[in-house]
């Protein structure tokens, strides 16, 4: 079955995760441990003028990635682009949802290209990041997982 | 406070185009598994990339004098990294500017694996803060109400 081809106005299947203090600390260690920082240590956060630890912007980017992977498959993983700005902090306890809205479908270098508004928002509807992303039309293949044998979920 | 008064001498001294050199590491299966676990995504395609290639190259050269908290990211993805392969990242200062009285550095990194496959290119939008100076993002924190 061919993956659904997107058109302007379509919404992507969203992705939601809870951000926890433990995950924030572990994320800092796993991604590239540079010691204590304002994402993992309240004392460093306060020294930076912030009263609470805040989740790394890269943590938000991870959720946006997951949304793009789920919706686009190989079309995202091989050739996807994203530009995001972190516009409000994310705290432990927030339930963060990554969203995407198709704003343009065009032919670029002879191939269809889907452009989207992307953003993350909390359970209260507050946007914490915003930007744009683009990829080819969604593909069934998830070849980074299984060498291309698995169809789209 | 005037815009000029907030400009750090260190920031002024960092030239656009500054070569941040190269850095390499082996992406192990354990690193991939750890990343996927912590982001609750068992199929995350770019484990270390969501990552900090630009920041790590920057800090290797400037950690003693400058911080660049991440205010945004621009990335393009070409081939997902393969566990067990050595990845080499190279970086440079791609741009710098002042916006609303704050100094920014754009740090670019390109990652290629040992087989010559282009993995990704990323640009970190860093809110530049000279070490020892008041945290630039303290003002932003006030705006956030934190």
Tab-separated table of C-alpha atoms in Angstrom:
chain	number	residue	atom	x	y	z
A	1	UNK	CA	0.000	0.000	0.000
A	2	UNK	CA	1.390	3.369	-0.964
A	3	UNK	CA	1.866	5.916	1.810
A	4	UNK	CA	-0.659	8.749	1.927
A	5	UNK	CA	0.424	11.678	-0.201
A	6	UNK	CA	0.148	14.916	1.700
A	7	UNK	CA	-1.527	18.118	0.546
A	8	UNK	CA	-1.629	21.670	1.844
A	9	UNK	CA	-3.603	21.890	5.074
A	10	UNK	CA	-2.979	18.299	6.179
A	11	UNK	CA	-1.903	17.742	9.783
A	12	UNK	CA	0.720	15.171	10.638
A	13	UNK	CA	0.125	12.443	13.184
A	14	UNK	CA	1.323	14.151	16.370
A	15	UNK	CA	3.736	12.701	18.919
A	16	UNK	CA	3.394	13.310	22.682
A	17	UNK	CA	5.843	12.565	25.483
A	18	UNK	CA	6.090	13.494	29.129
A	19	UNK	CA	9.318	15.245	30.096
A	20	UNK	CA	10.631	14.087	33.459
A	21	UNK	CA	13.492	15.285	35.637
A	22	UNK	CA	15.174	11.895	35.380
A	23	UNK	CA	14.931	11.926	31.586
A	24	UNK	CA	16.323	15.465	31.413
A	25	UNK	CA	19.368	14.460	33.445
A	26	UNK	CA	19.860	11.235	31.513
A	27	UNK	CA	19.457	13.013	28.171
A	28	UNK	CA	22.391	15.266	29.044
A	29	UNK	CA	24.565	12.276	29.870
A	30	UNK	CA	23.542	10.248	26.842
A	31	UNK	CA	23.726	12.870	24.130
A	32	UNK	CA	27.192	14.101	25.029
A	33	UNK	CA	28.099	14.371	28.655
A	34	UNK	CA	29.696	17.740	29.319
A	35	UNK	CA	29.059	17.698	33.066
A	36	UNK	CA	26.517	19.659	35.051
A	37	UNK	CA	24.512	22.293	33.214
A	38	UNK	CA	21.267	24.244	33.409
A	39	UNK	CA	19.378	21.259	31.989
A	40	UNK	CA	20.475	18.859	34.684
A	41	UNK	CA	21.489	20.818	37.794
A	42	UNK	CA	19.393	23.394	39.646
A	43	UNK	CA	22.459	25.218	40.977
A	44	UNK	CA	23.857	25.746	37.485
A	45	UNK	CA	20.432	26.844	36.283
A	46	UNK	CA	20.221	29.461	39.041
A	47	UNK	CA	23.705	30.708	38.221
A	48	UNK	CA	22.418	31.226	34.689
A	49	UNK	CA	19.500	33.282	36.004
A	50	UNK	CA	16.900	30.520	35.649
A	51	UNK	CA	14.941	29.348	38.680
A	52	UNK	CA	14.325	25.791	37.468
A	53	UNK	CA	16.155	23.355	35.269
A	54	UNK	CA	14.856	23.418	31.712
A	55	UNK	CA	14.862	20.622	29.155
A	56	UNK	CA	17.426	20.895	26.398
A	57	UNK	CA	16.183	22.286	23.116
A	58	UNK	CA	17.591	19.117	21.593
A	59	UNK	CA	15.071	17.209	23.645
A	60	UNK	CA	12.313	19.031	21.767
A	61	UNK	CA	14.143	18.365	18.522
A	62	UNK	CA	14.107	14.634	19.323
A	63	UNK	CA	10.302	14.687	19.509
A	64	UNK	CA	10.056	16.619	16.241
A	65	UNK	CA	12.348	14.030	14.658
A	66	UNK	CA	10.127	11.208	15.843
A	67	UNK	CA	7.078	12.890	14.335
A	68	UNK	CA	8.861	13.316	11.006
A	69	UNK	CA	10.154	9.729	11.042
A	70	UNK	CA	6.691	8.325	11.755
A	71	UNK	CA	4.966	10.403	9.097
A	72	UNK	CA	7.550	10.412	6.327
A	73	UNK	CA	9.727	7.309	6.754
A	74	UNK	CA	12.700	7.276	4.408
A	75	UNK	CA	11.570	10.531	2.807
A	76	UNK	CA	12.554	12.283	6.046
A	77	UNK	CA	15.554	10.227	7.056
A	78	UNK	CA	17.203	10.604	3.643
A	79	UNK	CA	17.000	14.276	2.786
A	80	UNK	CA	14.846	15.882	5.466
A	81	UNK	CA	15.479	19.446	6.616
A	82	UNK	CA	14.369	21.210	9.774
A	83	UNK	CA	14.750	24.673	11.248
A	84	UNK	CA	13.453	25.205	14.791
A	85	UNK	CA	13.701	27.974	17.372
A	86	UNK	CA	13.198	27.317	21.065
A	87	UNK	CA	10.795	30.007	22.188
A	88	UNK	CA	9.724	28.941	25.666
A	89	UNK	CA	11.293	26.637	28.234
A	90	UNK	CA	10.134	23.087	28.819
A	91	UNK	CA	10.057	21.826	32.407
A	92	UNK	CA	9.871	18.471	34.102
A	93	UNK	CA	6.234	17.426	34.208
A	94	UNK	CA	5.340	18.996	30.884
A	95	UNK	CA	3.597	16.807	28.345
A	96	UNK	CA	5.077	17.932	25.075
A	97	UNK	CA	3.389	17.364	21.727
A	98	UNK	CA	5.198	17.701	18.392
A	99	UNK	CA	2.933	18.961	15.581
A	100	UNK	CA	3.170	19.503	11.847
A	101	UNK	CA	0.962	21.312	9.319
A	102	UNK	CA	1.560	21.097	5.571
A	103	UNK	CA	1.970	24.586	4.089
A	104	UNK	CA	3.275	23.814	0.611
A	105	UNK	CA	3.709	20.955	-1.815
A	106	UNK	CA	6.008	21.813	-4.686
A	107	UNK	CA	8.329	20.208	-7.195
A	108	UNK	CA	11.967	20.822	-6.306
A	109	UNK	CA	14.697	19.510	-8.595
A	110	UNK	CA	12.086	17.393	-10.338
A	111	UNK	CA	10.804	15.763	-7.137
A	112	UNK	CA	7.810	16.536	-4.908
A	113	UNK	CA	8.760	18.347	-1.738
A	114	UNK	CA	6.451	18.882	1.248
A	115	UNK	CA	7.022	21.932	3.463
A	116	UNK	CA	5.515	22.175	6.929
A	117	UNK	CA	5.109	24.433	9.893
A	118	UNK	CA	6.362	22.453	12.867
A	119	UNK	CA	6.045	23.197	16.553
A	120	UNK	CA	6.013	21.720	20.011
A	121	UNK	CA	3.437	22.701	22.597
A	122	UNK	CA	2.722	21.845	26.204
A	123	UNK	CA	-0.434	20.372	27.663
A	124	UNK	CA	-1.629	23.965	28.170
A	125	UNK	CA	-1.233	24.777	24.498
A	126	UNK	CA	1.840	26.946	25.011
A	127	UNK	CA	4.237	26.768	22.063
A	128	UNK	CA	7.754	25.957	23.183
A	129	UNK	CA	9.411	25.708	19.784
A	130	UNK	CA	8.459	26.653	16.246
A	131	UNK	CA	9.875	26.499	12.765
A	132	UNK	CA	9.718	24.736	9.432
A	133	UNK	CA	10.601	21.333	8.025
A	134	UNK	CA	10.587	19.746	4.599
A	135	UNK	CA	10.889	16.312	3.032
A	136	UNK	CA	9.768	14.350	0.012
A	137	UNK	CA	6.255	12.919	-0.009
A	138	UNK	CA	5.865	10.202	2.670
A	139	UNK	CA	7.447	6.851	1.910
A	140	UNK	CA	6.425	3.395	3.088
A	141	UNK	CA	10.011	2.300	3.555
A	142	UNK	CA	11.772	2.490	6.919
A	143	UNK	CA	15.080	1.252	5.631
A	144	UNK	CA	17.121	2.573	8.560
A	145	UNK	CA	15.185	0.122	10.735
A	146	UNK	CA	15.035	-3.014	8.679
A	147	UNK	CA	16.769	-2.489	5.396
A	148	UNK	CA	13.526	-1.494	3.680
A	149	UNK	CA	11.499	-4.606	4.438
A	150	UNK	CA	9.075	-2.977	6.866
A	151	UNK	CA	6.166	-1.010	5.479
A	152	UNK	CA	4.912	2.195	7.047
A	153	UNK	CA	3.268	1.768	10.419
B	1	UNK	CA	21.533	49.971	28.429
B	2	UNK	CA	22.839	50.632	24.977
B	3	UNK	CA	23.264	47.763	22.549
B	4	UNK	CA	26.959	48.522	22.272
B	5	UNK	CA	27.450	48.159	26.032
B	6	UNK	CA	26.378	44.500	25.979
B	7	UNK	CA	28.791	43.373	23.281
B	8	UNK	CA	31.506	41.103	24.557
B	9	UNK	CA	35.070	41.600	23.402
B	10	UNK	CA	35.431	37.850	23.068
B	11	UNK	CA	32.395	37.676	20.791
B	12	UNK	CA	33.856	40.523	18.733
B	13	UNK	CA	37.121	38.620	18.392
B	14	UNK	CA	35.595	35.434	16.969
B	15	UNK	CA	35.646	35.732	13.173
B	16	UNK	CA	32.975	34.433	10.831
B	17	UNK	CA	34.541	31.484	9.051
B	18	UNK	CA	36.656	30.541	12.066
B	19	UNK	CA	37.728	26.914	11.647
B	20	UNK	CA	36.723	24.783	14.634
B	21	UNK	CA	38.683	21.805	13.410
B	22	UNK	CA	37.555	18.207	13.394
B	23	UNK	CA	36.571	15.633	15.962
B	24	UNK	CA	35.866	11.947	15.536
B	25	UNK	CA	34.228	9.220	17.576
B	26	UNK	CA	32.834	5.744	17.083
B	27	UNK	CA	29.049	5.584	17.359
B	28	UNK	CA	28.586	2.407	19.383
B	29	UNK	CA	25.482	0.229	19.541
B	30	UNK	CA	25.272	1.147	23.225
B	31	UNK	CA	25.175	4.864	22.386
B	32	UNK	CA	22.368	4.240	19.911
B	33	UNK	CA	20.406	2.153	22.433
B	34	UNK	CA	20.898	4.708	25.222
B	35	UNK	CA	19.702	7.551	23.043
B	36	UNK	CA	16.647	5.673	21.827
B	37	UNK	CA	15.730	4.740	25.379
B	38	UNK	CA	16.008	8.245	26.778
B	39	UNK	CA	13.863	9.793	24.017
B	40	UNK	CA	11.320	6.932	24.131
B	41	UNK	CA	11.757	6.293	20.421
B	42	UNK	CA	13.022	2.766	19.678
B	43	UNK	CA	13.656	3.651	16.038
B	44	UNK	CA	15.309	7.089	16.337
B	45	UNK	CA	17.328	7.426	13.151
B	46	UNK	CA	19.857	10.067	14.175
B	47	UNK	CA	20.953	9.146	17.694
B	48	UNK	CA	23.721	11.583	18.428
B	49	UNK	CA	22.624	14.166	16.038
B	50	UNK	CA	19.752	15.522	17.575
B	51	UNK	CA	22.926	16.056	19.287
B	52	UNK	CA	25.581	18.456	19.839
B	53	UNK	CA	28.103	18.227	17.103
B	54	UNK	CA	28.321	22.018	16.651
B	55	UNK	CA	28.426	22.728	20.369
B	56	UNK	CA	31.125	20.184	21.057
B	57	UNK	CA	33.384	21.527	18.353
B	58	UNK	CA	32.779	25.053	19.605
B	59	UNK	CA	33.493	24.245	23.239
B	60	UNK	CA	36.646	22.386	22.401
B	61	UNK	CA	38.054	25.714	21.274
B	62	UNK	CA	36.145	28.312	23.277
B	63	UNK	CA	34.882	26.669	26.503
B	64	UNK	CA	37.173	28.789	28.672
B	65	UNK	CA	35.821	32.076	27.353
B	66	UNK	CA	32.373	31.698	25.780
B	67	UNK	CA	29.072	29.869	26.209
B	68	UNK	CA	26.498	29.404	23.429
B	69	UNK	CA	23.167	28.248	24.912
B	70	UNK	CA	21.135	26.709	22.136
B	71	UNK	CA	18.287	28.966	20.994
B	72	UNK	CA	17.607	27.083	17.783
B	73	UNK	CA	18.821	24.556	15.309
B	74	UNK	CA	18.868	24.170	11.527
B	75	UNK	CA	19.677	20.697	10.242
B	76	UNK	CA	19.622	18.605	7.102
B	77	UNK	CA	19.823	14.823	7.169
B	78	UNK	CA	21.351	12.704	4.459
B	79	UNK	CA	22.156	9.200	5.730
B	80	UNK	CA	21.435	7.830	9.218
B	81	UNK	CA	24.575	6.868	11.124
B	82	UNK	CA	25.423	3.181	11.458
B	83	UNK	CA	26.472	1.755	14.815
B	84	UNK	CA	30.112	0.733	14.859
B	85	UNK	CA	31.204	3.302	12.297
B	86	UNK	CA	33.601	6.132	13.062
B	87	UNK	CA	32.067	9.562	12.542
B	88	UNK	CA	34.145	12.642	11.824
B	89	UNK	CA	32.677	16.077	12.415
B	90	UNK	CA	34.129	19.336	11.189
B	91	UNK	CA	32.947	22.792	12.088
B	92	UNK	CA	33.198	26.509	11.615
B	93	UNK	CA	31.627	29.754	12.715
B	94	UNK	CA	29.079	30.283	9.952
B	95	UNK	CA	27.721	33.660	11.024
B	96	UNK	CA	27.386	36.117	13.885
B	97	UNK	CA	24.938	38.915	14.557
B	98	UNK	CA	23.311	41.102	17.184
B	99	UNK	CA	19.572	40.925	17.712
B	100	UNK	CA	17.633	42.859	20.357
B	101	UNK	CA	20.874	43.676	22.083
B	102	UNK	CA	21.980	40.043	22.317
B	103	UNK	CA	24.992	38.588	20.547
B	104	UNK	CA	24.597	35.358	18.574
B	105	UNK	CA	26.994	32.900	17.017
B	106	UNK	CA	25.951	30.425	14.331
B	107	UNK	CA	28.058	27.294	14.676
B	108	UNK	CA	28.002	24.845	11.759
B	109	UNK	CA	29.060	21.203	11.856
B	110	UNK	CA	29.175	18.532	9.167
B	111	UNK	CA	29.293	14.836	10.018
B	112	UNK	CA	30.710	12.161	7.681
B	113	UNK	CA	31.272	8.497	8.483
B	114	UNK	CA	34.353	6.371	7.820
B	115	UNK	CA	32.950	5.274	4.457
B	116	UNK	CA	32.576	8.864	3.314
B	117	UNK	CA	28.790	8.935	3.711
B	118	UNK	CA	27.475	12.383	4.537
B	119	UNK	CA	25.398	11.961	7.703
B	120	UNK	CA	24.114	15.431	8.466
B	121	UNK	CA	24.798	19.132	8.569
B	122	UNK	CA	23.672	21.202	11.522
B	123	UNK	CA	23.743	24.841	12.535
B	124	UNK	CA	23.403	25.794	16.154
B	125	UNK	CA	21.953	29.232	16.920
B	126	UNK	CA	23.888	30.157	20.029
B	127	UNK	CA	23.096	33.044	22.372
B	128	UNK	CA	26.687	34.021	23.055
B	129	UNK	CA	27.717	34.696	26.627
B	130	UNK	CA	31.230	35.458	27.747
B	131	UNK	CA	32.277	33.243	30.639
B	132	UNK	CA	32.193	35.242	33.861
B	133	UNK	CA	29.655	37.720	32.559
B	134	UNK	CA	25.992	37.800	33.533
B	135	UNK	CA	24.117	35.049	31.749
B	136	UNK	CA	22.685	36.589	28.622
B	137	UNK	CA	19.668	34.383	28.845
B	138	UNK	CA	18.860	35.635	32.355
B	139	UNK	CA	17.052	38.462	30.598
B	140	UNK	CA	15.218	35.974	28.435
B	141	UNK	CA	14.380	33.972	31.544
B	142	UNK	CA	12.720	37.074	32.986
B	143	UNK	CA	10.619	37.355	29.860
B	144	UNK	CA	9.708	33.689	30.232
B	145	UNK	CA	8.717	34.328	33.851
B	146	UNK	CA	11.052	31.667	35.232
